[in-house]
Amino acid sequence: MSLPMRGLSRLLLRNLEGGQALTLQLGGSQRHASTMPVEKEGKVLHPDLLNRQVRETQYAVRGELYLRAEQLRKEGKEIIFTNVGNPHALGAKPLSFIRQGGVGAYTDSRGNDYIRKEIAHFIEARDGYPANPDHIFVTDGASVAVRMCLNALIRNSVDGVLVPIPQYPLYSASISLYGGSLVPYELDESKGWGMNIDTLKKAVQQARSEGKLVRGMVFINPGNPTGQCLSADNLKELIEFAVKERIVLMADEVYQENIYQDERPFVSAKKVMHDMGEPYASQLELLSFHTVSKGTSGECGLRGGYVEMTNIHPGTIEEVYKCASINLCPNTMGQIAISTMLNPPQPGDPSFEQHHKERSEELASLRRRARMVTDAFNSLEGMTCNYTEGAMYSFPQIRLPPKAMEAAKALGKAGDVYYCLKLLEATGISTVPGSGFGQEAGTFHLRTTILPREEVMADFVDKFKSFHIQFMNDHR
Amino acid sequence: MSLPMRGLSRLLLRNLEGGQALTLQLGGSQRHASTMPVEKEGKVLHPDLLNRQVRETQYAVRGELYLRAEQLRKEGKEIIFTNVGNPHALGAKPLSFIRQGGVGAYTDSRGNDYIRKEIAHFIEARDGYPANPDHIFVTDGASVAVRMCLNALIRNSVDGVLVPIPQYPLYSASISLYGGSLVPYELDESKGWGMNIDTLKKAVQQARSEGKLVRGMVFINPGNPTGQCLSADNLKELIEFAVKERIVLMADEVYQENIYQDERPFVSAKKVMHDMGEPYASQLELLSFHTVSKGTSGECGLRGGYVEMTNIHPGTIEEVYKCASINLCPNTMGQIAISTMLNPPQPGDPSFEQHHKERSEELASLRRRARMVTDAFNSLEGMTCNYTEGAMYSFPQIRLPPKAMEAAKALGKAGDVYYCLKLLEATGISTVPGSGFGQEAGTFHLRTTILPREEVMADFVDKFKSFHIQFMNDHR
């Protein structure tokens, strides 16, 4: 009879209930935190320290032969690709009824070469520092990029990832799905949802005392659902912390275009890292995410996103490439949307005026809507709300009266779920309860987007206000 | 210090090395095969028997509130969706420079309702049996659908999935990535890569004797890389076997349009199951996959695929829905491509003639190319090749001379890898060695597509033949 866990070479587990001393060693990589190497050759994300299942995964269709063929092609040799069933690349004409064009062939699993160069060019122009197209992977939306990275990082539940509370549930869901441990750090609502380094340090200490190995940290700038924008100084502290503690930073920067104040323009973690110089510029392991779904592009349905990997071990990039290959490639329309979003018309181009006008008007309108929503929430009894400095959301706190809490409890629901369901039934407004994002115990929030058009925003605000006044009266 | 595995409630592992008797119980679902329930309430894929990490995953943005809002919307209530940052759905105008149209909003995570109805209509017309749109999930290519299902099915390495040898490496890679066990069953090359039920039974017995729980089985019809088409009788045996052994069937039917012989037209596993009547029609747990990347559509780059779930427990469909929600939705252009592929113009429609002509000519040409490639391989010394009855590939066996085997060994490479690398260097023809798909020990194969256009196929065949003759002479 075989062992119910593959690669289990030595077993020694500490049994919580029985108090027996055991040790766990799975395939050489899954050990107890105290004996597991934090890094290897200066890298947390060393190929030897990745998820064992990621490393053991084989995928031959785009394996050694494909890589050699690509190399020969780049050297100018004519290659007949018969390794993958990719009809359009071999000259099959798209059926006219379906469409005419040139987006029907698989691209490289990291995305089209030319588009990755365009992304690198955008990053260089934004930050003033070089970007390597081979360290950029295009994906079917940024969520897929985030999941790909977390899947490689997380080996078992010893591996912890710092996640802000409140957070975007992509992170909690993916960490759970890959069997890792979420290490929460709270944002400070009383300080505009600011990130405090002492809170981070305490979260890491706490996790370590519980036997966790904190390998990664997610931050969202501008924040989702909280809307705050981080200053360069705050990012600097964060980078110092991450390098000192050997933590890989995952920078969710998908809302970088959505800024509604002038004090803290968007600055990328990569730029701050380079501005800081050594040792940070070469020691911070950084994964930065961007998308076509947000900003003024808002092309959610096309599913285009990317990750830029900075100071990531080349062997790890190879492992991620292998795993990306299993899905063959990101969709081509999303890739094209990235290309056009990052390379907008320049002054003198025929479409410059129209594009500039559309974009500026949308950003100005979003700024007005952020203000309208925040003001409305702050005008209500029992509600307080930080201003939406960036992103697309408002995240007010609701102080629920005891009678509402009792009614929620009677239905077996959390207070904010009860509130949001009542809101939905009464007004048709579909929001997300704060408990879906995490919130300080005993507090209740909800997330709403600021996306209803200005012409319907007044109606939205009126409906919300009327509901809330009625709700408070009903539960007084 | 906490336990390095979350949810580990009771520990009792059988230690291979020390021979100690222990038992493993992880969250109630991960136990040794001999004590693990094979099914619950008649379902192998019961929600209680899914991957624990899938079940424990939370995702609130499209959670209870969203589901209730969708229900209200269907009942006719006007809903203001502010739960997800989906600008176009709220009326944000797509920037003109990026594009004009209506594909910029997130759809339901299972795909657009109307498109899922169109898919159901296609299946009903094809098979003559009803299909439920809510049991159809659209994905970014069929690979994503396959992975989603395997991720739910596989809980740990006790869980085995039957996979044909040779196979398409999506299966081996995904099973490895999700930590399951691949249970191989060999196709019979001497019988046109036929599937033999006795071989299947032996594979299951062998896996069980090794402590595995065989939960799923993949079959590819028409075959990749092997090109064989299964008869209705063969499918009938397979379904009897699967129902008897309580095995979920995963029917990879992505090449259903690519048929190059008239004896065995494509017949879906779902149709055969319904033709068989009870108990099969209600007891077979069946997952069927299709795509826009293959057939005469060949729109690989658009990434559109789907899975139809038949007789799958509703709770399991909910779990899969939750996990699909983490990526928000499949890309809209791929969804539209599915719609047009499955609903081609009908006689009398303006575009019928052109579409019918393009499609028929491409299928006829593929049939000629299948014949050309097979004949070429069979004309060569030391090569034999079954005719490509369907799909897009030819998978010849190469009997390598001892000198070639020695040369390969000296370079630390498998014989077929050595052959394919030499072929690539000499001719620029990029193929995949048989070892990437699995092959009977001691045999060597390669996979080539039959996709080079007819006008270049003669050149392809000439180059291949010249290379092979030279290779055999060099290694005599």
Short mmCIF file of C-alpha atoms in Angstrom, two decimals, chain A residues 122-130 253 256 266-272 274-275 308:
data_model
loop_
_atom_site.label_atom_id
_atom_site.label_comp_id
_atom_site.label_asym_id
_atom_site.label_seq_id
_atom_site.Cartn_x
_atom_site.Cartn_y
_atom_site.Cartn_z
CA PHE A 122 5.43 52.26 -21.28
CA ILE A 123 7.02 51.28 -17.95
CA GLU A 124 10.33 52.92 -18.92
CA ALA A 125 8.59 56.14 -19.90
CA ARG A 126 6.50 56.11 -16.69
CA ASP A 127 9.33 55.36 -14.24
CA GLY A 128 12.51 56.47 -15.96
CA TYR A 129 14.15 53.08 -15.45
CA PRO A 130 14.67 50.15 -17.84
CA GLU A 253 -1.22 48.78 -9.26
CA GLN A 256 -2.75 53.61 -11.31
CA PHE A 266 0.59 57.60 -8.56
CA VAL A 267 4.17 56.40 -8.14
CA SER A 268 5.06 52.79 -8.88
CA ALA A 269 6.85 50.62 -6.35
CA LYS A 270 9.43 49.90 -9.05
CA LYS A 271 10.28 53.59 -9.46
CA VAL A 272 10.61 54.11 -5.69
CA HIS A 274 15.14 52.39 -8.17
CA ASP A 275 15.11 55.87 -6.65
CA GLU A 308 6.25 42.65 -14.53
#
